[in-house]
């Protein structure tokens, strides 16, 4: 028996919670021994558990924490190219390389995700409209297969394995190592232009107009605004601040003041999250964020406002929540309006809602983003939530949109299949690399990602 | 590499999460390192990681506590690659389930050899070296398990008690020479040694332990419990009269 801890595990949304046997190898040899052993019917890799749903949980099976295999192996300081193990956190990359003038080429809204998680969900950031997905900056990766061998994958070598692993939700094998191209920056600060938009039409127009001019763009939507105000938003466009953008007396452009970390000490009771508290919250965001140009803000507060509050996922109470994220083609923005209308009608309540324009699709077989607009909402689980999710799923599908594996926790297999035309191609590569489904997760079984059509075991 | 003004520190058993965190803490404070372990693949990976993150020089040396030629030569080999050495941290150790040792003499020997015998063999060399040098520090990782023998873990506990006593004597011997000896007694720490064990509580992170060890060295401490409250937990446990203690299932 290989030592493991039996834990009640969930994704970031804290639902569903299932019992999993959790392994945490600290050496390559220990990892390989686990993968090739007959411990557990199947296993799935897990990084920092920041996907919201059941991507890195495995009820009745094994979960392999990658976080102790987090060694940086080489860094080319002239080219900004780092080779590291998949358990390295994006926060660790920032801490190590931002002082040297290099930042993440693509970053999600939290820095507490691993390189492995960023690849396995092919994550996107506020610069998707111009820089695309995370895998655009991955030169190659080494993948540990079920038989214990290591496959070197890139655009030229084992390309099918590369494009199945990128966005492949951990199902092709365990990513050991990757080489990543970082982005050169002149400071740890951002230069932000922000404005309010009074309704959906205005924010959509503003997004497509300003996208070409800024590396980063994102808008926060007030979900409770309805009628004439539907889609009322706050748009924040930004670029990395150059040295010249900073005050003349700046001695170190890479130094930021460490803000103290806050924590949510207890679970919020569900009454804390009623439509009034959310209305106040959204109103406050809208009111306190006036239209302004050239504001200088630290990278941390622009990219990772939520990282300051340690367990912020507890505000949604015991029943947990999900983050519902859909992308719509450019000519289907009506879908966004319909979604917002549905949500302001159902008084489920979402604290945070984000709208963003997406650039061209990448090559990952199950990579989520395609050109258009993506709307993201936090939705608490409570009575009436599941039927609403089903309605939303149908709405998204009818509008030619699709959902994101990193967030999804309720979708049905047939809906997912209809949303991802390359699913069969993915399954074929998966079957070749992992014929006995050594790698499987709750999500994989729920959505039938593994074998042809059927949910695998 | 950054300009090196601080002296080199040796960390033995750096594949241990506690030892790695301690190495990180010293590197972050600007010390170049010599790191040693038995698994050379992991050793090299950890060494490059420290170089990249902290910009200090890191040399590697391999040893295995069950191979005497490697422990007897370890100090010399560290000096060969590292030059002037300011201090050494003994971070390796061995613990398996107590019941294994009760039926397997090999496990008893391994536990005593790694935690006590070979640790002492290695440290005698460093002690002589620091004595000649007239300066240096020695850090040994003992354990709260050595403070009182319990049926569930007394073989390991005995090796750690022996090691703590060894460090105590060494401290007494080297004090006049200006060499400091720190005994670290961790409670439960979240490492591969404890992963999945039942009954853990108040578990500390390796990083917290590494930081604490660095500070204790900087302040010239003799014995520390990490986290600090274990000192008081052990005070209570030691105060229980043996005639009662022997009846408890601990
Ligand atoms: C506050 C917040 C904001 C976010 N913002 C964004 C955003 O803006 N854009 C975006 O795209 N996403 C976003 N996310 C989602 C997050 O980026 C992804 O879910 C990411 O995959 C999480 O990485 P992780 O290390 O936590 O992995 P986990 O959540 O533990 O796992 C995610 C997937 O990666 C796989 N995996 C992990 N490690 C490995 C490995 N070594 N080898 C193979 N497979 C592996 C797992 O099996 C699983 O399928 C956000 C999440 C949060 C909590
Ligand atoms: N974790 C706790 O709760 C706790 C509490 C009190 C004290 N401690 C002590 O802290 C120290 C570090 O342990 P840890 O918790 O970090 O656990 P760990 O990861 O298991 O560390 C043990 C280390 O010792 C090495 N080692 C074992 N046998 C060896 C041998 N024959 N030759 C060379 N190296 C050998 C291991 O090498 P490999 O990696 O190659 O196996 C590893 O580096 C140990 O002395 C332990 O007793 C731990």
mmCIF file with all atom_site columns, N, CA and C in Angstrom, chain B residues 114-173:
data_model
loop_
_atom_site.group_PDB
_atom_site.id
_atom_site.type_symbol
_atom_site.label_atom_id
_atom_site.label_alt_id
_atom_site.label_comp_id
_atom_site.label_asym_id
_atom_site.label_entity_id
_atom_site.label_seq_id
_atom_site.pdbx_PDB_ins_code
_atom_site.Cartn_x
_atom_site.Cartn_y
_atom_site.Cartn_z
_atom_site.occupancy
_atom_site.B_iso_or_equiv
_atom_site.pdbx_formal_charge
_atom_site.auth_seq_id
_atom_site.auth_comp_id
_atom_site.auth_asym_id
_atom_site.auth_atom_id
_atom_site.pdbx_PDB_model_num
ATOM 1   N N  . UNK B 1 114 ? 20.217 5.691  10.921 1.00 0.00 ? 114 UNK B N  1
ATOM 2   C CA . UNK B 1 114 ? 19.996 6.969  10.233 1.00 0.00 ? 114 UNK B CA 1
ATOM 3   C C  . UNK B 1 114 ? 19.861 8.108  11.243 1.00 0.00 ? 114 UNK B C  1
ATOM 4   N N  . UNK B 1 115 ? 19.045 7.890  12.269 1.00 0.00 ? 115 UNK B N  1
ATOM 5   C CA . UNK B 1 115 ? 18.718 8.999  13.166 1.00 0.00 ? 115 UNK B CA 1
ATOM 6   C C  . UNK B 1 115 ? 19.793 9.276  14.205 1.00 0.00 ? 115 UNK B C  1
ATOM 7   N N  . UNK B 1 116 ? 20.566 8.238  14.550 1.00 0.00 ? 116 UNK B N  1
ATOM 8   C CA . UNK B 1 116 ? 21.526 8.437  15.634 1.00 0.00 ? 116 UNK B CA 1
ATOM 9   C C  . UNK B 1 116 ? 22.968 8.155  15.204 1.00 0.00 ? 116 UNK B C  1
ATOM 10  N N  . UNK B 1 117 ? 23.244 6.885  14.869 1.00 0.00 ? 117 UNK B N  1
ATOM 11  C CA . UNK B 1 117 ? 24.639 6.487  14.658 1.00 0.00 ? 117 UNK B CA 1
ATOM 12  C C  . UNK B 1 117 ? 25.314 7.298  13.546 1.00 0.00 ? 117 UNK B C  1
ATOM 13  N N  . UNK B 1 118 ? 24.736 7.253  12.357 1.00 0.00 ? 118 UNK B N  1
ATOM 14  C CA . UNK B 1 118 ? 25.413 7.909  11.239 1.00 0.00 ? 118 UNK B CA 1
ATOM 15  C C  . UNK B 1 118 ? 25.312 9.438  11.335 1.00 0.00 ? 118 UNK B C  1
ATOM 16  N N  . UNK B 1 119 ? 24.254 9.915  11.965 1.00 0.00 ? 119 UNK B N  1
ATOM 17  C CA . UNK B 1 119 ? 24.170 11.362 12.206 1.00 0.00 ? 119 UNK B CA 1
ATOM 18  C C  . UNK B 1 119 ? 25.330 11.801 13.078 1.00 0.00 ? 119 UNK B C  1
ATOM 19  N N  . UNK B 1 120 ? 25.635 10.970 14.098 1.00 0.00 ? 120 UNK B N  1
ATOM 20  C CA . UNK B 1 120 ? 26.750 11.291 14.988 1.00 0.00 ? 120 UNK B CA 1
ATOM 21  C C  . UNK B 1 120 ? 28.083 11.173 14.252 1.00 0.00 ? 120 UNK B C  1
ATOM 22  N N  . UNK B 1 121 ? 28.220 10.128 13.441 1.00 0.00 ? 121 UNK B N  1
ATOM 23  C CA . UNK B 1 121 ? 29.451 9.944  12.655 1.00 0.00 ? 121 UNK B CA 1
ATOM 24  C C  . UNK B 1 121 ? 29.707 11.187 11.800 1.00 0.00 ? 121 UNK B C  1
ATOM 25  N N  . UNK B 1 122 ? 28.668 11.630 11.123 1.00 0.00 ? 122 UNK B N  1
ATOM 26  C CA . UNK B 1 122 ? 28.798 12.798 10.241 1.00 0.00 ? 122 UNK B CA 1
ATOM 27  C C  . UNK B 1 122 ? 29.134 14.049 11.055 1.00 0.00 ? 122 UNK B C  1
ATOM 28  N N  . UNK B 1 123 ? 28.414 14.233 12.160 1.00 0.00 ? 123 UNK B N  1
ATOM 29  C CA . UNK B 1 123 ? 28.589 15.474 12.922 1.00 0.00 ? 123 UNK B CA 1
ATOM 30  C C  . UNK B 1 123 ? 29.937 15.546 13.642 1.00 0.00 ? 123 UNK B C  1
ATOM 31  N N  . UNK B 1 124 ? 30.504 14.392 14.002 1.00 0.00 ? 124 UNK B N  1
ATOM 32  C CA . UNK B 1 124 ? 31.828 14.434 14.633 1.00 0.00 ? 124 UNK B CA 1
ATOM 33  C C  . UNK B 1 124 ? 32.835 15.106 13.697 1.00 0.00 ? 124 UNK B C  1
ATOM 34  N N  . UNK B 1 125 ? 32.738 14.821 12.421 1.00 0.00 ? 125 UNK B N  1
ATOM 35  C CA . UNK B 1 125 ? 33.655 15.433 11.454 1.00 0.00 ? 125 UNK B CA 1
ATOM 36  C C  . UNK B 1 125 ? 33.430 16.938 11.365 1.00 0.00 ? 125 UNK B C  1
ATOM 37  N N  . UNK B 1 126 ? 32.147 17.305 11.257 1.00 0.00 ? 126 UNK B N  1
ATOM 38  C CA . UNK B 1 126 ? 31.849 18.744 11.174 1.00 0.00 ? 126 UNK B CA 1
ATOM 39  C C  . UNK B 1 126 ? 32.274 19.447 12.460 1.00 0.00 ? 126 UNK B C  1
ATOM 40  N N  . UNK B 1 127 ? 32.058 18.770 13.603 1.00 0.00 ? 127 UNK B N  1
ATOM 41  C CA . UNK B 1 127 ? 32.407 19.377 14.900 1.00 0.00 ? 127 UNK B CA 1
ATOM 42  C C  . UNK B 1 127 ? 33.905 19.683 14.938 1.00 0.00 ? 127 UNK B C  1
ATOM 43  N N  . UNK B 1 128 ? 34.706 18.691 14.513 1.00 0.00 ? 128 UNK B N  1
ATOM 44  C CA . UNK B 1 128 ? 36.157 18.895 14.519 1.00 0.00 ? 128 UNK B CA 1
ATOM 45  C C  . UNK B 1 128 ? 36.533 20.052 13.590 1.00 0.00 ? 128 UNK B C  1
ATOM 46  N N  . UNK B 1 129 ? 35.890 20.091 12.444 1.00 0.00 ? 129 UNK B N  1
ATOM 47  C CA . UNK B 1 129 ? 36.173 21.146 11.473 1.00 0.00 ? 129 UNK B CA 1
ATOM 48  C C  . UNK B 1 129 ? 35.826 22.538 12.026 1.00 0.00 ? 129 UNK B C  1
ATOM 49  N N  . UNK B 1 130 ? 34.644 22.654 12.624 1.00 0.00 ? 130 UNK B N  1
ATOM 50  C CA . UNK B 1 130 ? 34.226 23.957 13.173 1.00 0.00 ? 130 UNK B CA 1
ATOM 51  C C  . UNK B 1 130 ? 35.099 24.352 14.362 1.00 0.00 ? 130 UNK B C  1
ATOM 52  N N  . UNK B 1 131 ? 35.514 23.345 15.118 1.00 0.00 ? 131 UNK B N  1
ATOM 53  C CA . UNK B 1 131 ? 36.383 23.589 16.261 1.00 0.00 ? 131 UNK B CA 1
ATOM 54  C C  . UNK B 1 131 ? 37.698 24.231 15.779 1.00 0.00 ? 131 UNK B C  1
ATOM 55  N N  . UNK B 1 132 ? 38.273 23.635 14.724 1.00 0.00 ? 132 UNK B N  1
ATOM 56  C CA . UNK B 1 132 ? 39.507 24.194 14.136 1.00 0.00 ? 132 UNK B CA 1
ATOM 57  C C  . UNK B 1 132 ? 39.266 25.607 13.637 1.00 0.00 ? 132 UNK B C  1
ATOM 58  N N  . UNK B 1 133 ? 38.138 25.757 13.022 1.00 0.00 ? 133 UNK B N  1
ATOM 59  C CA . UNK B 1 133 ? 37.791 27.031 12.395 1.00 0.00 ? 133 UNK B CA 1
ATOM 60  C C  . UNK B 1 133 ? 37.486 28.092 13.443 1.00 0.00 ? 133 UNK B C  1
ATOM 61  N N  . UNK B 1 134 ? 37.100 27.628 14.645 1.00 0.00 ? 134 UNK B N  1
ATOM 62  C CA . UNK B 1 134 ? 36.747 28.551 15.722 1.00 0.00 ? 134 UNK B CA 1
ATOM 63  C C  . UNK B 1 134 ? 35.401 29.219 15.517 1.00 0.00 ? 134 UNK B C  1
ATOM 64  N N  . UNK B 1 135 ? 34.577 28.647 14.625 1.00 0.00 ? 135 UNK B N  1
ATOM 65  C CA . UNK B 1 135 ? 33.245 29.201 14.392 1.00 0.00 ? 135 UNK B CA 1
ATOM 66  C C  . UNK B 1 135 ? 32.412 28.174 13.637 1.00 0.00 ? 135 UNK B C  1
ATOM 67  N N  . UNK B 1 136 ? 31.112 28.346 13.699 1.00 0.00 ? 136 UNK B N  1
ATOM 68  C CA . UNK B 1 136 ? 30.221 27.472 12.947 1.00 0.00 ? 136 UNK B CA 1
ATOM 69  C C  . UNK B 1 136 ? 28.964 27.169 13.738 1.00 0.00 ? 136 UNK B C  1
ATOM 70  N N  . UNK B 1 137 ? 27.981 26.609 13.035 1.00 0.00 ? 137 UNK B N  1
ATOM 71  C CA . UNK B 1 137 ? 26.787 26.169 13.758 1.00 0.00 ? 137 UNK B CA 1
ATOM 72  C C  . UNK B 1 137 ? 26.352 24.791 13.271 1.00 0.00 ? 137 UNK B C  1
ATOM 73  N N  . UNK B 1 138 ? 25.691 24.076 14.156 1.00 0.00 ? 138 UNK B N  1
ATOM 74  C CA . UNK B 1 138 ? 25.185 22.735 13.855 1.00 0.00 ? 138 UNK B CA 1
ATOM 75  C C  . UNK B 1 138 ? 23.713 22.704 14.224 1.00 0.00 ? 138 UNK B C  1
ATOM 76  N N  . UNK B 1 139 ? 22.895 22.237 13.289 1.00 0.00 ? 139 UNK B N  1
ATOM 77  C CA . UNK B 1 139 ? 21.465 22.085 13.575 1.00 0.00 ? 139 UNK B CA 1
ATOM 78  C C  . UNK B 1 139 ? 21.108 20.612 13.428 1.00 0.00 ? 139 UNK B C  1
ATOM 79  N N  . UNK B 1 140 ? 20.497 20.035 14.431 1.00 0.00 ? 140 UNK B N  1
ATOM 80  C CA . UNK B 1 140 ? 20.028 18.657 14.326 1.00 0.00 ? 140 UNK B CA 1
ATOM 81  C C  . UNK B 1 140 ? 18.524 18.632 14.513 1.00 0.00 ? 140 UNK B C  1
ATOM 82  N N  . UNK B 1 141 ? 17.851 17.814 13.713 1.00 0.00 ? 141 UNK B N  1
ATOM 83  C CA . UNK B 1 141 ? 16.401 17.724 13.881 1.00 0.00 ? 141 UNK B CA 1
ATOM 84  C C  . UNK B 1 141 ? 16.080 16.481 14.705 1.00 0.00 ? 141 UNK B C  1
ATOM 85  N N  . UNK B 1 142 ? 15.713 16.703 15.938 1.00 0.00 ? 142 UNK B N  1
ATOM 86  C CA . UNK B 1 142 ? 15.283 15.612 16.813 1.00 0.00 ? 142 UNK B CA 1
ATOM 87  C C  . UNK B 1 142 ? 13.771 15.506 16.673 1.00 0.00 ? 142 UNK B C  1
ATOM 88  N N  . UNK B 1 143 ? 13.042 15.324 17.742 1.00 0.00 ? 143 UNK B N  1
ATOM 89  C CA . UNK B 1 143 ? 11.585 15.235 17.622 1.00 0.00 ? 143 UNK B CA 1
ATOM 90  C C  . UNK B 1 143 ? 10.948 15.264 19.003 1.00 0.00 ? 143 UNK B C  1
ATOM 91  N N  . UNK B 1 144 ? 9.717  15.719 19.057 1.00 0.00 ? 144 UNK B N  1
ATOM 92  C CA . UNK B 1 144 ? 8.975  15.626 20.320 1.00 0.00 ? 144 UNK B CA 1
ATOM 93  C C  . UNK B 1 144 ? 8.790  14.161 20.714 1.00 0.00 ? 144 UNK B C  1
ATOM 94  N N  . UNK B 1 145 ? 8.867  13.263 19.712 1.00 0.00 ? 145 UNK B N  1
ATOM 95  C CA . UNK B 1 145 ? 8.717  11.834 19.994 1.00 0.00 ? 145 UNK B CA 1
ATOM 96  C C  . UNK B 1 145 ? 9.835  11.315 20.894 1.00 0.00 ? 145 UNK B C  1
ATOM 97  N N  . UNK B 1 146 ? 10.950 12.076 20.978 1.00 0.00 ? 146 UNK B N  1
ATOM 98  C CA . UNK B 1 146 ? 12.061 11.661 21.828 1.00 0.00 ? 146 UNK B CA 1
ATOM 99  C C  . UNK B 1 146 ? 11.907 12.101 23.271 1.00 0.00 ? 146 UNK B C  1
ATOM 100 N N  . UNK B 1 147 ? 10.904 12.909 23.555 1.00 0.00 ? 147 UNK B N  1
ATOM 101 C CA . UNK B 1 147 ? 10.756 13.438 24.909 1.00 0.00 ? 147 UNK B CA 1
ATOM 102 C C  . UNK B 1 147 ? 10.112 12.456 25.884 1.00 0.00 ? 147 UNK B C  1
ATOM 103 N N  . UNK B 1 148 ? 9.374  11.524 25.362 1.00 0.00 ? 148 UNK B N  1
ATOM 104 C CA . UNK B 1 148 ? 8.837  10.465 26.219 1.00 0.00 ? 148 UNK B CA 1
ATOM 105 C C  . UNK B 1 148 ? 8.508  9.252  25.358 1.00 0.00 ? 148 UNK B C  1
ATOM 106 N N  . UNK B 1 149 ? 8.934  8.081  25.815 1.00 0.00 ? 149 UNK B N  1
ATOM 107 C CA . UNK B 1 149 ? 8.690  6.860  25.056 1.00 0.00 ? 149 UNK B CA 1
ATOM 108 C C  . UNK B 1 149 ? 7.235  6.450  25.128 1.00 0.00 ? 149 UNK B C  1
ATOM 109 N N  . UNK B 1 150 ? 6.665  6.158  23.951 1.00 0.00 ? 150 UNK B N  1
ATOM 110 C CA . UNK B 1 150 ? 5.266  5.718  23.904 1.00 0.00 ? 150 UNK B CA 1
ATOM 111 C C  . UNK B 1 150 ? 5.206  4.428  23.104 1.00 0.00 ? 150 UNK B C  1
ATOM 112 N N  . UNK B 1 151 ? 4.246  3.570  23.456 1.00 0.00 ? 151 UNK B N  1
ATOM 113 C CA . UNK B 1 151 ? 4.195  2.263  22.788 1.00 0.00 ? 151 UNK B CA 1
ATOM 114 C C  . UNK B 1 151 ? 4.043  2.375  21.273 1.00 0.00 ? 151 UNK B C  1
ATOM 115 N N  . UNK B 1 152 ? 3.440  3.458  20.813 1.00 0.00 ? 152 UNK B N  1
ATOM 116 C CA . UNK B 1 152 ? 3.159  3.553  19.385 1.00 0.00 ? 152 UNK B CA 1
ATOM 117 C C  . UNK B 1 152 ? 4.371  3.997  18.559 1.00 0.00 ? 152 UNK B C  1
ATOM 118 N N  . UNK B 1 153 ? 5.442  4.499  19.228 1.00 0.00 ? 153 UNK B N  1
ATOM 119 C CA . UNK B 1 153 ? 6.531  5.037  18.410 1.00 0.00 ? 153 UNK B CA 1
ATOM 120 C C  . UNK B 1 153 ? 7.855  5.097  19.173 1.00 0.00 ? 153 UNK B C  1
ATOM 121 N N  . UNK B 1 154 ? 8.134  4.061  19.992 1.00 0.00 ? 154 UNK B N  1
ATOM 122 C CA . UNK B 1 154 ? 9.306  4.202  20.872 1.00 0.00 ? 154 UNK B CA 1
ATOM 123 C C  . UNK B 1 154 ? 10.641 3.890  20.204 1.00 0.00 ? 154 UNK B C  1
ATOM 124 N N  . UNK B 1 155 ? 10.628 3.122  19.119 1.00 0.00 ? 155 UNK B N  1
ATOM 125 C CA . UNK B 1 155 ? 11.915 2.828  18.469 1.00 0.00 ? 155 UNK B CA 1
ATOM 126 C C  . UNK B 1 155 ? 12.455 4.115  17.842 1.00 0.00 ? 155 UNK B C  1
ATOM 127 N N  . UNK B 1 156 ? 11.597 4.761  17.063 1.00 0.00 ? 156 UNK B N  1
ATOM 128 C CA . UNK B 1 156 ? 11.948 6.059  16.499 1.00 0.00 ? 156 UNK B CA 1
ATOM 129 C C  . UNK B 1 156 ? 12.225 7.065  17.614 1.00 0.00 ? 156 UNK B C  1
ATOM 130 N N  . UNK B 1 157 ? 11.342 7.069  18.631 1.00 0.00 ? 157 UNK B N  1
ATOM 131 C CA . UNK B 1 157 ? 11.485 8.013  19.749 1.00 0.00 ? 157 UNK B CA 1
ATOM 132 C C  . UNK B 1 157 ? 12.830 7.860  20.445 1.00 0.00 ? 157 UNK B C  1
ATOM 133 N N  . UNK B 1 158 ? 13.257 6.605  20.625 1.00 0.00 ? 158 UNK B N  1
ATOM 134 C CA . UNK B 1 158 ? 14.537 6.363  21.287 1.00 0.00 ? 158 UNK B CA 1
ATOM 135 C C  . UNK B 1 158 ? 15.695 6.915  20.460 1.00 0.00 ? 158 UNK B C  1
ATOM 136 N N  . UNK B 1 159 ? 15.621 6.727  19.141 1.00 0.00 ? 159 UNK B N  1
ATOM 137 C CA . UNK B 1 159 ? 16.699 7.234  18.286 1.00 0.00 ? 159 UNK B CA 1
ATOM 138 C C  . UNK B 1 159 ? 16.767 8.756  18.366 1.00 0.00 ? 159 UNK B C  1
ATOM 139 N N  . UNK B 1 160 ? 15.601 9.397  18.455 1.00 0.00 ? 160 UNK B N  1
ATOM 140 C CA . UNK B 1 160 ? 15.568 10.861 18.514 1.00 0.00 ? 160 UNK B CA 1
ATOM 141 C C  . UNK B 1 160 ? 15.991 11.374 19.888 1.00 0.00 ? 160 UNK B C  1
ATOM 142 N N  . UNK B 1 161 ? 15.647 10.610 20.942 1.00 0.00 ? 161 UNK B N  1
ATOM 143 C CA . UNK B 1 161 ? 16.086 10.989 22.284 1.00 0.00 ? 161 UNK B CA 1
ATOM 144 C C  . UNK B 1 161 ? 17.605 10.901 22.353 1.00 0.00 ? 161 UNK B C  1
ATOM 145 N N  . UNK B 1 162 ? 18.139 9.821  21.772 1.00 0.00 ? 162 UNK B N  1
ATOM 146 C CA . UNK B 1 162 ? 19.588 9.669  21.725 1.00 0.00 ? 162 UNK B CA 1
ATOM 147 C C  . UNK B 1 162 ? 20.237 10.815 20.968 1.00 0.00 ? 162 UNK B C  1
ATOM 148 N N  . UNK B 1 163 ? 19.645 11.186 19.871 1.00 0.00 ? 163 UNK B N  1
ATOM 149 C CA . UNK B 1 163 ? 20.209 12.256 19.057 1.00 0.00 ? 163 UNK B CA 1
ATOM 150 C C  . UNK B 1 163 ? 20.168 13.587 19.812 1.00 0.00 ? 163 UNK B C  1
ATOM 151 N N  . UNK B 1 164 ? 19.060 13.807 20.543 1.00 0.00 ? 164 UNK B N  1
ATOM 152 C CA . UNK B 1 164 ? 18.946 15.057 21.306 1.00 0.00 ? 164 UNK B CA 1
ATOM 153 C C  . UNK B 1 164 ? 20.016 15.111 22.389 1.00 0.00 ? 164 UNK B C  1
ATOM 154 N N  . UNK B 1 165 ? 20.242 13.985 23.036 1.00 0.00 ? 165 UNK B N  1
ATOM 155 C CA . UNK B 1 165 ? 21.281 13.931 24.070 1.00 0.00 ? 165 UNK B CA 1
ATOM 156 C C  . UNK B 1 165 ? 22.660 14.145 23.448 1.00 0.00 ? 165 UNK B C  1
ATOM 157 N N  . UNK B 1 166 ? 22.866 13.542 22.299 1.00 0.00 ? 166 UNK B N  1
ATOM 158 C CA . UNK B 1 166 ? 24.122 13.725 21.574 1.00 0.00 ? 166 UNK B CA 1
ATOM 159 C C  . UNK B 1 166 ? 24.350 15.226 21.291 1.00 0.00 ? 166 UNK B C  1
ATOM 160 N N  . UNK B 1 167 ? 23.323 15.888 20.815 1.00 0.00 ? 167 UNK B N  1
ATOM 161 C CA . UNK B 1 167 ? 23.451 17.317 20.478 1.00 0.00 ? 167 UNK B CA 1
ATOM 162 C C  . UNK B 1 167 ? 23.737 18.150 21.730 1.00 0.00 ? 167 UNK B C  1
ATOM 163 N N  . UNK B 1 168 ? 23.123 17.739 22.831 1.00 0.00 ? 168 UNK B N  1
ATOM 164 C CA . UNK B 1 168 ? 23.325 18.437 24.098 1.00 0.00 ? 168 UNK B CA 1
ATOM 165 C C  . UNK B 1 168 ? 24.810 18.390 24.507 1.00 0.00 ? 168 UNK B C  1
ATOM 166 N N  . UNK B 1 169 ? 25.367 17.190 24.433 1.00 0.00 ? 169 UNK B N  1
ATOM 167 C CA . UNK B 1 169 ? 26.773 17.038 24.790 1.00 0.00 ? 169 UNK B CA 1
ATOM 168 C C  . UNK B 1 169 ? 27.682 17.808 23.841 1.00 0.00 ? 169 UNK B C  1
ATOM 169 N N  . UNK B 1 170 ? 27.351 17.737 22.572 1.00 0.00 ? 170 UNK B N  1
ATOM 170 C CA . UNK B 1 170 ? 28.142 18.437 21.562 1.00 0.00 ? 170 UNK B CA 1
ATOM 171 C C  . UNK B 1 170 ? 28.130 19.950 21.826 1.00 0.00 ? 170 UNK B C  1
ATOM 172 N N  . UNK B 1 171 ? 26.986 20.443 22.228 1.00 0.00 ? 171 UNK B N  1
ATOM 173 C CA . UNK B 1 171 ? 26.840 21.868 22.515 1.00 0.00 ? 171 UNK B CA 1
ATOM 174 C C  . UNK B 1 171 ? 27.761 22.273 23.666 1.00 0.00 ? 171 UNK B C  1
ATOM 175 N N  . UNK B 1 172 ? 27.743 21.405 24.669 1.00 0.00 ? 172 UNK B N  1
ATOM 176 C CA . UNK B 1 172 ? 28.565 21.649 25.852 1.00 0.00 ? 172 UNK B CA 1
ATOM 177 C C  . UNK B 1 172 ? 30.059 21.662 25.482 1.00 0.00 ? 172 UNK B C  1
ATOM 178 N N  . UNK B 1 173 ? 30.430 20.707 24.604 1.00 0.00 ? 173 UNK B N  1
ATOM 179 C CA . UNK B 1 173 ? 31.828 20.601 24.188 1.00 0.00 ? 173 UNK B CA 1
ATOM 180 C C  . UNK B 1 173 ? 32.254 21.810 23.362 1.00 0.00 ? 173 UNK B C  1
#
